[in-house]
mmCIF file of C-alpha atoms in Angstrom:
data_model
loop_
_atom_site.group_PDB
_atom_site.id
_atom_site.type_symbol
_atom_site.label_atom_id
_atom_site.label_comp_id
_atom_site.label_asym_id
_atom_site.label_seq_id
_atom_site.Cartn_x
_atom_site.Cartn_y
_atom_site.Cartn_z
ATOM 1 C CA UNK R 95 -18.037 -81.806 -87.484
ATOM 2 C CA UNK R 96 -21.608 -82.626 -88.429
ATOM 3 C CA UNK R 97 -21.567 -85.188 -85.587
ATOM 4 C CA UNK R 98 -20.552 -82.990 -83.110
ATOM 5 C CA UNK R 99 -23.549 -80.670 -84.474
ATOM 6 C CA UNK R 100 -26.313 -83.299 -83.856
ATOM 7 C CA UNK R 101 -24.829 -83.666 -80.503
ATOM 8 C CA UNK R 102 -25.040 -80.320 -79.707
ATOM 9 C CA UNK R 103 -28.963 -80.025 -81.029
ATOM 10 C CA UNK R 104 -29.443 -83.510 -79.619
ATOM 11 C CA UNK R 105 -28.200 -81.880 -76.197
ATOM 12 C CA UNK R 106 -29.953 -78.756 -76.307
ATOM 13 C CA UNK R 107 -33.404 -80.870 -76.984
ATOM 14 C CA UNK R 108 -33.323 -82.975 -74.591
ATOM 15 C CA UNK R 109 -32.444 -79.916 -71.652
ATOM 16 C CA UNK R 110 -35.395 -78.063 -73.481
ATOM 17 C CA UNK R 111 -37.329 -81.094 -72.921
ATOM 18 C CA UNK R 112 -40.366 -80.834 -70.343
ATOM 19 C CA UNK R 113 -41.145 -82.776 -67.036
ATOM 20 C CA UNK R 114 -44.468 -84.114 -65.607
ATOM 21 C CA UNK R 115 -45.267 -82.899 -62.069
ATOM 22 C CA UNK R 116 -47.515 -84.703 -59.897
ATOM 23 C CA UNK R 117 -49.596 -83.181 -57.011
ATOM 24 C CA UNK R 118 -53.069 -82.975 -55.117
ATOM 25 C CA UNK R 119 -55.541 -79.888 -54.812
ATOM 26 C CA UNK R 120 -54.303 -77.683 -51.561
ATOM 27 C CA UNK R 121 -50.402 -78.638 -51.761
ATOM 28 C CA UNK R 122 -47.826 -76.819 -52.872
ATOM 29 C CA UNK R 123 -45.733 -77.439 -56.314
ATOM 30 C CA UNK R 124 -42.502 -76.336 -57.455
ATOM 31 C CA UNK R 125 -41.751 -76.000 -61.272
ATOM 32 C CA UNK R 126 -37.595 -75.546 -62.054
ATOM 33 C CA UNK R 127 -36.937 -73.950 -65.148
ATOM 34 C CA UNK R 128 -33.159 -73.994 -65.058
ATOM 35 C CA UNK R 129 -30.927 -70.762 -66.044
ATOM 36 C CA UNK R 130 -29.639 -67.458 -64.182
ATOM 37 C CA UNK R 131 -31.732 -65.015 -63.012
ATOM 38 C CA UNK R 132 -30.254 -62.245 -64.831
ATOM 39 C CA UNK R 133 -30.976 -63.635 -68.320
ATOM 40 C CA UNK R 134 -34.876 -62.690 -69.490
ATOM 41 C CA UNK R 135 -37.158 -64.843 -68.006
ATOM 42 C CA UNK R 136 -41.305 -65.696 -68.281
ATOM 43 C CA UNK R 137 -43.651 -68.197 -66.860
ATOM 44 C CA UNK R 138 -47.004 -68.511 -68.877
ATOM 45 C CA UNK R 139 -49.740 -70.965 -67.964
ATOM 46 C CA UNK R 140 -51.531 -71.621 -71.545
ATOM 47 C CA UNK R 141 -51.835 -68.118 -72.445
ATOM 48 C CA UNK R 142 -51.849 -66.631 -69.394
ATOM 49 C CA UNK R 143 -48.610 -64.462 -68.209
ATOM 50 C CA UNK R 144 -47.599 -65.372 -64.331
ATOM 51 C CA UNK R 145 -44.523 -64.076 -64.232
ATOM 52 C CA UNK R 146 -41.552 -62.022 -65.914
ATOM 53 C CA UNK R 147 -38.124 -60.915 -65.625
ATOM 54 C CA UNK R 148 -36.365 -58.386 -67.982
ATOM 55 C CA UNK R 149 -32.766 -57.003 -67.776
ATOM 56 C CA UNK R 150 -33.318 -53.739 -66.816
ATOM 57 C CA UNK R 151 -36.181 -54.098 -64.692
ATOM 58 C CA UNK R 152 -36.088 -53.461 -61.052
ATOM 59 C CA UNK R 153 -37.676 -56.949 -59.861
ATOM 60 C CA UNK R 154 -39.949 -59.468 -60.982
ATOM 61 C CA UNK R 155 -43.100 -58.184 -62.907
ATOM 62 C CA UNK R 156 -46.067 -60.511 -62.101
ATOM 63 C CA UNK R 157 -49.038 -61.201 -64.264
ATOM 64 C CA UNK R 158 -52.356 -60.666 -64.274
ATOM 65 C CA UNK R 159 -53.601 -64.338 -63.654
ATOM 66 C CA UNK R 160 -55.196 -65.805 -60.726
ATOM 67 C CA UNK R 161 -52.422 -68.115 -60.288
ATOM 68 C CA UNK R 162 -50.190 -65.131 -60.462
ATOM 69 C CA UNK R 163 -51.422 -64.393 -57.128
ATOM 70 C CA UNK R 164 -50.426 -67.886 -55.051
ATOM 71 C CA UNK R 165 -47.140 -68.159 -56.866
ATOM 72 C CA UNK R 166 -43.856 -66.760 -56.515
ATOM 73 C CA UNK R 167 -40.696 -67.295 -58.147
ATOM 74 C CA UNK R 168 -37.407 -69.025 -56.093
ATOM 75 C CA UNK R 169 -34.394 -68.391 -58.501
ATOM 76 C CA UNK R 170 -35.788 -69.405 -61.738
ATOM 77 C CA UNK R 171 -38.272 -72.006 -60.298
ATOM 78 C CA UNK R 172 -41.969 -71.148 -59.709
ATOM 79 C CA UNK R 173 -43.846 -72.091 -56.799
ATOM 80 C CA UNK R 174 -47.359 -72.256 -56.283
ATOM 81 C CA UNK R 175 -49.146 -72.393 -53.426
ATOM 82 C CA UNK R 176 -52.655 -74.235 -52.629
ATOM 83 C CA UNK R 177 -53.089 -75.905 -55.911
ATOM 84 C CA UNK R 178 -56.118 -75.971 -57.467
ATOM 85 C CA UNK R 179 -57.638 -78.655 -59.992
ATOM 86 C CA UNK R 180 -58.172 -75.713 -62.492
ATOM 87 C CA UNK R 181 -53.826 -75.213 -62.379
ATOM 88 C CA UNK R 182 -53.992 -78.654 -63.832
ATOM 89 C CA UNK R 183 -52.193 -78.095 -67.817
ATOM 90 C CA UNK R 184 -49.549 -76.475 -69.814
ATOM 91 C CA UNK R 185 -46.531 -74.584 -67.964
ATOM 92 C CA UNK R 186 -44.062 -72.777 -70.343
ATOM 93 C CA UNK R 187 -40.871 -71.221 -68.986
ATOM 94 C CA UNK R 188 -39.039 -69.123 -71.560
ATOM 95 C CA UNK R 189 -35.171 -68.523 -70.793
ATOM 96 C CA UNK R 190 -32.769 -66.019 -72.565
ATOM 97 C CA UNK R 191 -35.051 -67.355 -75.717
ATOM 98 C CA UNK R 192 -35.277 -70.479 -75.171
ATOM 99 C CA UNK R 193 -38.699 -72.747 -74.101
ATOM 100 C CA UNK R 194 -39.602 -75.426 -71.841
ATOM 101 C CA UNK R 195 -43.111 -76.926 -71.320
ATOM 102 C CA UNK R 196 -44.101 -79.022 -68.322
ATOM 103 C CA UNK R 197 -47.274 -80.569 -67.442
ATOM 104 C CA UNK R 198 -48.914 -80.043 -64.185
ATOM 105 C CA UNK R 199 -51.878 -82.650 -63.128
ATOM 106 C CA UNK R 200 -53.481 -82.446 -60.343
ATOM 107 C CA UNK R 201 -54.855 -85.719 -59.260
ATOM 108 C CA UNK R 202 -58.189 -85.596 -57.193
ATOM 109 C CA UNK R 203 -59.140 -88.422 -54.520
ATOM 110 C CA UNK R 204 -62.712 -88.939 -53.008
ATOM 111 C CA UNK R 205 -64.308 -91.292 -50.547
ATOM 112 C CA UNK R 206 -67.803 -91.023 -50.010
ATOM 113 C CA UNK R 207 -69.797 -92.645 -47.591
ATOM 114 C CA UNK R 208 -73.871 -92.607 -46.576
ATOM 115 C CA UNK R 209 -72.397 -93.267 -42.715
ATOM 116 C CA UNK R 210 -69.513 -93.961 -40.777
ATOM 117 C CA UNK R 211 -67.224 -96.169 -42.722
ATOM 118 C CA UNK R 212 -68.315 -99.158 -40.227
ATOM 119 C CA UNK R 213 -68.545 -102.860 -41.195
ATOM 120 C CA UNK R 214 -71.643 -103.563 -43.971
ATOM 121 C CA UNK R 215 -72.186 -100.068 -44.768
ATOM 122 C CA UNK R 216 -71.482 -98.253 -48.224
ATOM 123 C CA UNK R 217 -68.814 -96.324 -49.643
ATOM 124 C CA UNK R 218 -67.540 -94.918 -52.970
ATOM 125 C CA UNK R 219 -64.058 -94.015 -54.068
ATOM 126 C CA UNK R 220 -63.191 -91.324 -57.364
ATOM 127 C CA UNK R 221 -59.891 -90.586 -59.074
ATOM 128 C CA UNK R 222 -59.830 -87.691 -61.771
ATOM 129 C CA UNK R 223 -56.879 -86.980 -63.272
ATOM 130 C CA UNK R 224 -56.910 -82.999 -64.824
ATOM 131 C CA UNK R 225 -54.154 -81.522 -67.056
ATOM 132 C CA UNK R 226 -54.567 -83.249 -70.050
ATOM 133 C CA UNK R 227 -57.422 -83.797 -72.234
ATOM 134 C CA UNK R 228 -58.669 -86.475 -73.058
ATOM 135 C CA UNK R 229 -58.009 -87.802 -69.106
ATOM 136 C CA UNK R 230 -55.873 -90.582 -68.609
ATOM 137 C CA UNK R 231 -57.583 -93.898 -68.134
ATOM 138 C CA UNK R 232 -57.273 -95.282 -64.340
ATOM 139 C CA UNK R 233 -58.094 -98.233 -62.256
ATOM 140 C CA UNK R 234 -58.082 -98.797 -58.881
ATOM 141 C CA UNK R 235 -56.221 -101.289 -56.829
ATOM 142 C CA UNK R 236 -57.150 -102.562 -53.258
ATOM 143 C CA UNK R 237 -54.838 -103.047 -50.220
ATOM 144 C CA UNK R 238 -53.112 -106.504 -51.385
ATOM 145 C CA UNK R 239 -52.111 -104.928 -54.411
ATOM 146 C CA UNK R 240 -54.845 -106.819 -56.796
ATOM 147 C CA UNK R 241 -57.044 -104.739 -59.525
ATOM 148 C CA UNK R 242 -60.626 -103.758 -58.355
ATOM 149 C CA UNK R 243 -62.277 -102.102 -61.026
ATOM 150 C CA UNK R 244 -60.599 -99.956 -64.211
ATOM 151 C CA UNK R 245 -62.765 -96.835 -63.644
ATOM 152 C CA UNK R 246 -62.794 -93.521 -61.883
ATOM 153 C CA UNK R 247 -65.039 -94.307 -59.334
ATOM 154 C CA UNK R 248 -64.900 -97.822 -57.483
ATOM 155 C CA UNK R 249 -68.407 -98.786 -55.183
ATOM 156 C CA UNK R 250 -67.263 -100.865 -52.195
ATOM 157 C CA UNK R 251 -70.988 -102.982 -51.390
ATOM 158 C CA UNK R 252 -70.705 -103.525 -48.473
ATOM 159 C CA UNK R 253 -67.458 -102.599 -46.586
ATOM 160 C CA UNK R 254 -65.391 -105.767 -45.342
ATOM 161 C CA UNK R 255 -62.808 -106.386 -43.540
ATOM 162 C CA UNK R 256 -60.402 -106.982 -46.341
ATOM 163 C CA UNK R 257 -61.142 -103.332 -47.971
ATOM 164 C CA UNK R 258 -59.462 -101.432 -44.892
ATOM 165 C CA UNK R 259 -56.183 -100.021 -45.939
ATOM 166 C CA UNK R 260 -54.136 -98.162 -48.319
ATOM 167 C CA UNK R 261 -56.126 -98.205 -52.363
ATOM 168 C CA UNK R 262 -54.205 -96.949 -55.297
ATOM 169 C CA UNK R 263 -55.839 -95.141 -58.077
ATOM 170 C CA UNK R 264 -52.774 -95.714 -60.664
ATOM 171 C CA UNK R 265 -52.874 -93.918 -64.429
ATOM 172 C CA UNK R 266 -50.065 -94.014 -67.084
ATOM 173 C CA UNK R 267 -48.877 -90.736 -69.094
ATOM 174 C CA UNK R 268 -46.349 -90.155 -71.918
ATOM 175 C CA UNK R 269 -45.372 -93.605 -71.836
ATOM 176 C CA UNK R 270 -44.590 -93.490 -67.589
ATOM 177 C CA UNK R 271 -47.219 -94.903 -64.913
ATOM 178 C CA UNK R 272 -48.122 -93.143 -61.990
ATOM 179 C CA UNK R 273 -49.752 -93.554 -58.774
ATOM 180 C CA UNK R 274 -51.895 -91.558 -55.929
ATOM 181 C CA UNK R 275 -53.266 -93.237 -52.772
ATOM 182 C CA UNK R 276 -55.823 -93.028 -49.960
ATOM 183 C CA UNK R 277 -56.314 -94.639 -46.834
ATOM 184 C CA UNK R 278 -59.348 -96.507 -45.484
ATOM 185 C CA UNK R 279 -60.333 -97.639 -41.954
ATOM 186 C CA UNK R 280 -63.483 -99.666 -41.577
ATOM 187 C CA UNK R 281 -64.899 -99.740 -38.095
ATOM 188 C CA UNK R 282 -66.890 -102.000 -36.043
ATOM 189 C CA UNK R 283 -70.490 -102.030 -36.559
ATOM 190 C CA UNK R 284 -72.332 -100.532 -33.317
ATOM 191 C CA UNK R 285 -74.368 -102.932 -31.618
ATOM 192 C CA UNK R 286 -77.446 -102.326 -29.666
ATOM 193 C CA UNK R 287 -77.483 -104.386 -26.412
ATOM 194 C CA UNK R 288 -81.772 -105.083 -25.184
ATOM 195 C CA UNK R 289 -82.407 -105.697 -21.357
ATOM 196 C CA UNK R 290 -83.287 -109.238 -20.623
ATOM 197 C CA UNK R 291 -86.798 -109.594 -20.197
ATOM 198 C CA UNK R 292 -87.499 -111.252 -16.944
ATOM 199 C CA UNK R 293 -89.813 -114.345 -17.064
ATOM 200 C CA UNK R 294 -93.687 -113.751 -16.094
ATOM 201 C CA UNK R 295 -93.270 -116.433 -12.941
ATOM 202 C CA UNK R 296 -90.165 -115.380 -11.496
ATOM 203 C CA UNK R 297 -89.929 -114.283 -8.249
ATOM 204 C CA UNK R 298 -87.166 -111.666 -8.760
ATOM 205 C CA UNK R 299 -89.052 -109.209 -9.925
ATOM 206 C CA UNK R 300 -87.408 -105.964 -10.257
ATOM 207 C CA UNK R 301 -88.670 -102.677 -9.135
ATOM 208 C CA UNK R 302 -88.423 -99.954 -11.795
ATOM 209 C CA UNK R 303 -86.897 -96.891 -10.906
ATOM 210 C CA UNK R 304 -88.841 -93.620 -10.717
ATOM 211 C CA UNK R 305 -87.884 -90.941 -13.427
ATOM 212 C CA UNK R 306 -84.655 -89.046 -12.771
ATOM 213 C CA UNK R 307 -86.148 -85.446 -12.248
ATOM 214 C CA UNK R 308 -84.086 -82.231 -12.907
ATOM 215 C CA UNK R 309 -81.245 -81.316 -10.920
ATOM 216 C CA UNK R 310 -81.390 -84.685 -9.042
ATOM 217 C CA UNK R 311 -83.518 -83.822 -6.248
ATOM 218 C CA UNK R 312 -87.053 -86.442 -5.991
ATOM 219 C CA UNK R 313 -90.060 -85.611 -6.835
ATOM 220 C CA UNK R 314 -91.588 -84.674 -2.888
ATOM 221 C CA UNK R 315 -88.612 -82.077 -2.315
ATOM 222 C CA UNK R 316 -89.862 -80.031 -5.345
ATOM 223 C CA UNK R 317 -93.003 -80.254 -3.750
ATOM 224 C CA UNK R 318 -91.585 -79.041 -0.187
ATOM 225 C CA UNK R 319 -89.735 -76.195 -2.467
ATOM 226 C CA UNK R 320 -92.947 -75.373 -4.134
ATOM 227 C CA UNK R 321 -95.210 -74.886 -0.974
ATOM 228 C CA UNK R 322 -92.102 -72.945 0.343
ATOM 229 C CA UNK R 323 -92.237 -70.561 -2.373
ATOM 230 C CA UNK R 324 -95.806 -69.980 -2.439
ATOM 231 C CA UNK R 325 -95.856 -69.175 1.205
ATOM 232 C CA UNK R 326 -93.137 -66.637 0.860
ATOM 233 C CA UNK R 327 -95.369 -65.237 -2.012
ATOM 234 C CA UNK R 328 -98.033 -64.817 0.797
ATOM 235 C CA UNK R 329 -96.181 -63.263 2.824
ATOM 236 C CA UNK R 330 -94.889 -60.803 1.159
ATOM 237 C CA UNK R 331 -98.169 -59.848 0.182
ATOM 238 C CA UNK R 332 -99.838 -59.670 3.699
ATOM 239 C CA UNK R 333 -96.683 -57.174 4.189
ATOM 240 C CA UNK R 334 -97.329 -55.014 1.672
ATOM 241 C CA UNK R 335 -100.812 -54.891 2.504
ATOM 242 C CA UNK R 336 -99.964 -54.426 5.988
ATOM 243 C CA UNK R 337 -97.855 -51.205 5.280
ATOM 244 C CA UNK R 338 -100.150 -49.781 2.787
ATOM 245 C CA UNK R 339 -102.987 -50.084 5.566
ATOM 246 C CA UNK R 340 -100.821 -48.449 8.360
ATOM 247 C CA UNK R 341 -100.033 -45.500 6.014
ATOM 248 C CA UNK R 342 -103.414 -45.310 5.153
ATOM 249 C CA UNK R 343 -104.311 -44.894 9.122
ATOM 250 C CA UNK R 344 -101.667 -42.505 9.363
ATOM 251 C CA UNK R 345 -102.464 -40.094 6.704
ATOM 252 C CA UNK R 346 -106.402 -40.025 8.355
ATOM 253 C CA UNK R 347 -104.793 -39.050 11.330
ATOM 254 C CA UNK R 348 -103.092 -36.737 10.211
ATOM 255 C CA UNK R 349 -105.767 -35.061 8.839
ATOM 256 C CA UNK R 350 -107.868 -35.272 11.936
ATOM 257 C CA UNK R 351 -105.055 -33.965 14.023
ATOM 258 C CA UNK R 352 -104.715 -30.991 11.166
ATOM 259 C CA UNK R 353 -108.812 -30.392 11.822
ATOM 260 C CA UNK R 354 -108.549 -29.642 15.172
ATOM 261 C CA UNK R 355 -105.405 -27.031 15.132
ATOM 262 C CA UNK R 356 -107.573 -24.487 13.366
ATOM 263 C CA UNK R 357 -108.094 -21.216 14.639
ATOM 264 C CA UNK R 358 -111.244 -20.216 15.746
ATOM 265 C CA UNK R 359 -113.336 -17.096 15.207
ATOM 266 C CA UNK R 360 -113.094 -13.930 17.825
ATOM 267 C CA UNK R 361 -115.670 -13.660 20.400
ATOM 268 C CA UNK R 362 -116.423 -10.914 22.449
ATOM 269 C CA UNK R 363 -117.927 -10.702 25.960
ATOM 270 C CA UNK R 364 -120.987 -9.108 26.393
ATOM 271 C CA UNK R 365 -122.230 -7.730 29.793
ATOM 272 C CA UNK R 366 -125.535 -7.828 31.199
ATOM 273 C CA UNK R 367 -125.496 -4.832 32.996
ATOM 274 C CA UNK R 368 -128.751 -2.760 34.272
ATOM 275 C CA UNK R 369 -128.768 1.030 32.288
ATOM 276 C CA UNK R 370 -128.370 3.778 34.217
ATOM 277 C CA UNK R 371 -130.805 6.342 35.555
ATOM 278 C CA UNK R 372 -130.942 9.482 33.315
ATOM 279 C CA UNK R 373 -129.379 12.140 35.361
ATOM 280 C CA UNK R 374 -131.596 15.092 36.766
ATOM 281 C CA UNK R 375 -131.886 17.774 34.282
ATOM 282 C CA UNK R 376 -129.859 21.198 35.958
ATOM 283 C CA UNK R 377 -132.310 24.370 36.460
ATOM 284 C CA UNK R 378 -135.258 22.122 38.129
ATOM 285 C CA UNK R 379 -135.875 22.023 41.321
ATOM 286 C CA UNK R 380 -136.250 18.363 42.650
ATOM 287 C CA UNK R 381 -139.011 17.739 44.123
ATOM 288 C CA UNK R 382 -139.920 15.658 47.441
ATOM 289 C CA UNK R 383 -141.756 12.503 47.144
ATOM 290 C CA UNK R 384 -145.528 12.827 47.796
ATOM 291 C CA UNK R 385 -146.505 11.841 51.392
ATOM 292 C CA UNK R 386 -148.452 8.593 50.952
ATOM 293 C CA UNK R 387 -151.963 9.203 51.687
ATOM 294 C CA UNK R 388 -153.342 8.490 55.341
ATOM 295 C CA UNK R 389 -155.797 5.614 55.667
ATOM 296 C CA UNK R 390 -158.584 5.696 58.192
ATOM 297 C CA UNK R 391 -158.537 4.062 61.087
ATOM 298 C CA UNK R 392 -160.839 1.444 61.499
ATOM 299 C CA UNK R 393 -162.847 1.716 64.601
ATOM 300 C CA UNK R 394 -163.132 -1.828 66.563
#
């Protein structure tokens, strides 16, 4: 009887016990918890509500977290979406009374470079490890498997040949080891190719070409284009002068035509004529011219 107890609380520790879930910043993590959904049912992170399921409530009652708001819950499982660094830590999922507690790290790797990851340059490779405190130690392991330094951050001076490929940063946690990698490709360095100089006595002396100029055309056919343009500028201003002038010309016409249209003053015709000879007053008696007198005759 009392060894069928310790079984059973034996049994009932170890499917209480937690797991230890692996991932990078920007994937996506799922966390089982085991268990029916109609049983109660909370996720906390630390302190921090995410989710929650009671018997008589209509549907899942989410939390007020951040994480609350890129996670979701598949059966009794959570899932969270777009993992951040700062979801590294505690997970506790409590089912019809009972708790389980994972561990979430999230497992950051960084190459950093001055240039181009080309042949003699520099680079620099990081591994944190967040979600427990103090952070795991880690070390870094190059392509062929050996160990290259045991640190976070590994300085490659200068890049070979033998550094392209896949490096490990590997890290060890509640007795397990674990491992996160990141590729590498070193280029070839870019070389700068000079002209030969030719020799100061050889005959083969080549001409230089003239300066590419815009558009393709040489040098002379801008000039033909500019001389074109300015004497269509010309042009068009002898024109315009042209028309101003003959509407100038017109409008003095005009006028001069208007100036001689204009009515002139009335005139009236006067006659010349001789007066006429008062008329004999009636009741006189008109007399008969004198007789001229006689002359004497002159005696020869």
């Amino acid at each position: 009887m009392k060894i069928t107890a310790w079984f059973g609380v034996v049994l009932g520790a170890l499917s209480a016990a937690g797991e230890v879930f692996i991932t990078k910043p920007g994937q996506t993590v799922n966390l089982k918890c085991g268990g029916h959904t109609d049983k109660n049912l909370e996720w906390r992170h630390g302190n921090k509500k995410i989710y929650s399921i009671l018997p008589r409530s209509p549907g899942p009652l989410k939390g007020e977290s951040e994480i609350a708001d890129r996670s979701r819950l598949s059966g009794t499982d959570l899932r969270i979406r777009g993992v951040k660094e700062q979801d590294a830590g505690k997970f506790t999922c409590i089912i019809d009374g009972k708790s389980q507690e994972h561990t979430l790290l999230v497992v950051s790797l960084s190459l950093r470079s001055s240039a181009d990851l080309r042949l003699g340059s520099e680079a620099t490779l990081e591994c944190n490890v967040k979600g427990v405190n103090p952070e795991p130690a880690v070390q870094w392991k190059r392509p062929g498997g050996s160990v290259h330094t045991e640190s976070q951050i590994a300085q490659l001076k200068p890049l070979a040949r033998s550094d392209e490929g896949t490096w490990s940063c590997t890290f060890s946690h509640a007795g397990k080891a674990h491992s996160e990698s990141i590729e590498i490709k070193v280029a070839e360095p870019v070389r700068t190719t000079l002209a030969p100089v030719p020799p100061k006595n050889s005959k083969d002396v080549t001409v230089p070409k003239p300066p590419k100029t815009p558009m393709g055309l040489s040098w002379w056919m801008w000039v033909v284009i500019g001389v074109g343009c300015v004497v269509v500028l010309l042009l068009m201003v002898f024109v315009i002068c042209l028309c101003r002038r003959i509407k100038r010309r017109k409008r003095v016409l005009r006028k001069m035509k208007n100036g001689r249209q204009r009515p002139m003053p009335a005139q009236y015709c006067q006659c010349n004529r001789p007066t006429a000879a008062a008329k004999p007053q009636q009741g006189r008696r008109r007399e008969k011219p004198s007789a001229p007198p006689l002359q004497p005759l002159l005696m020869g």
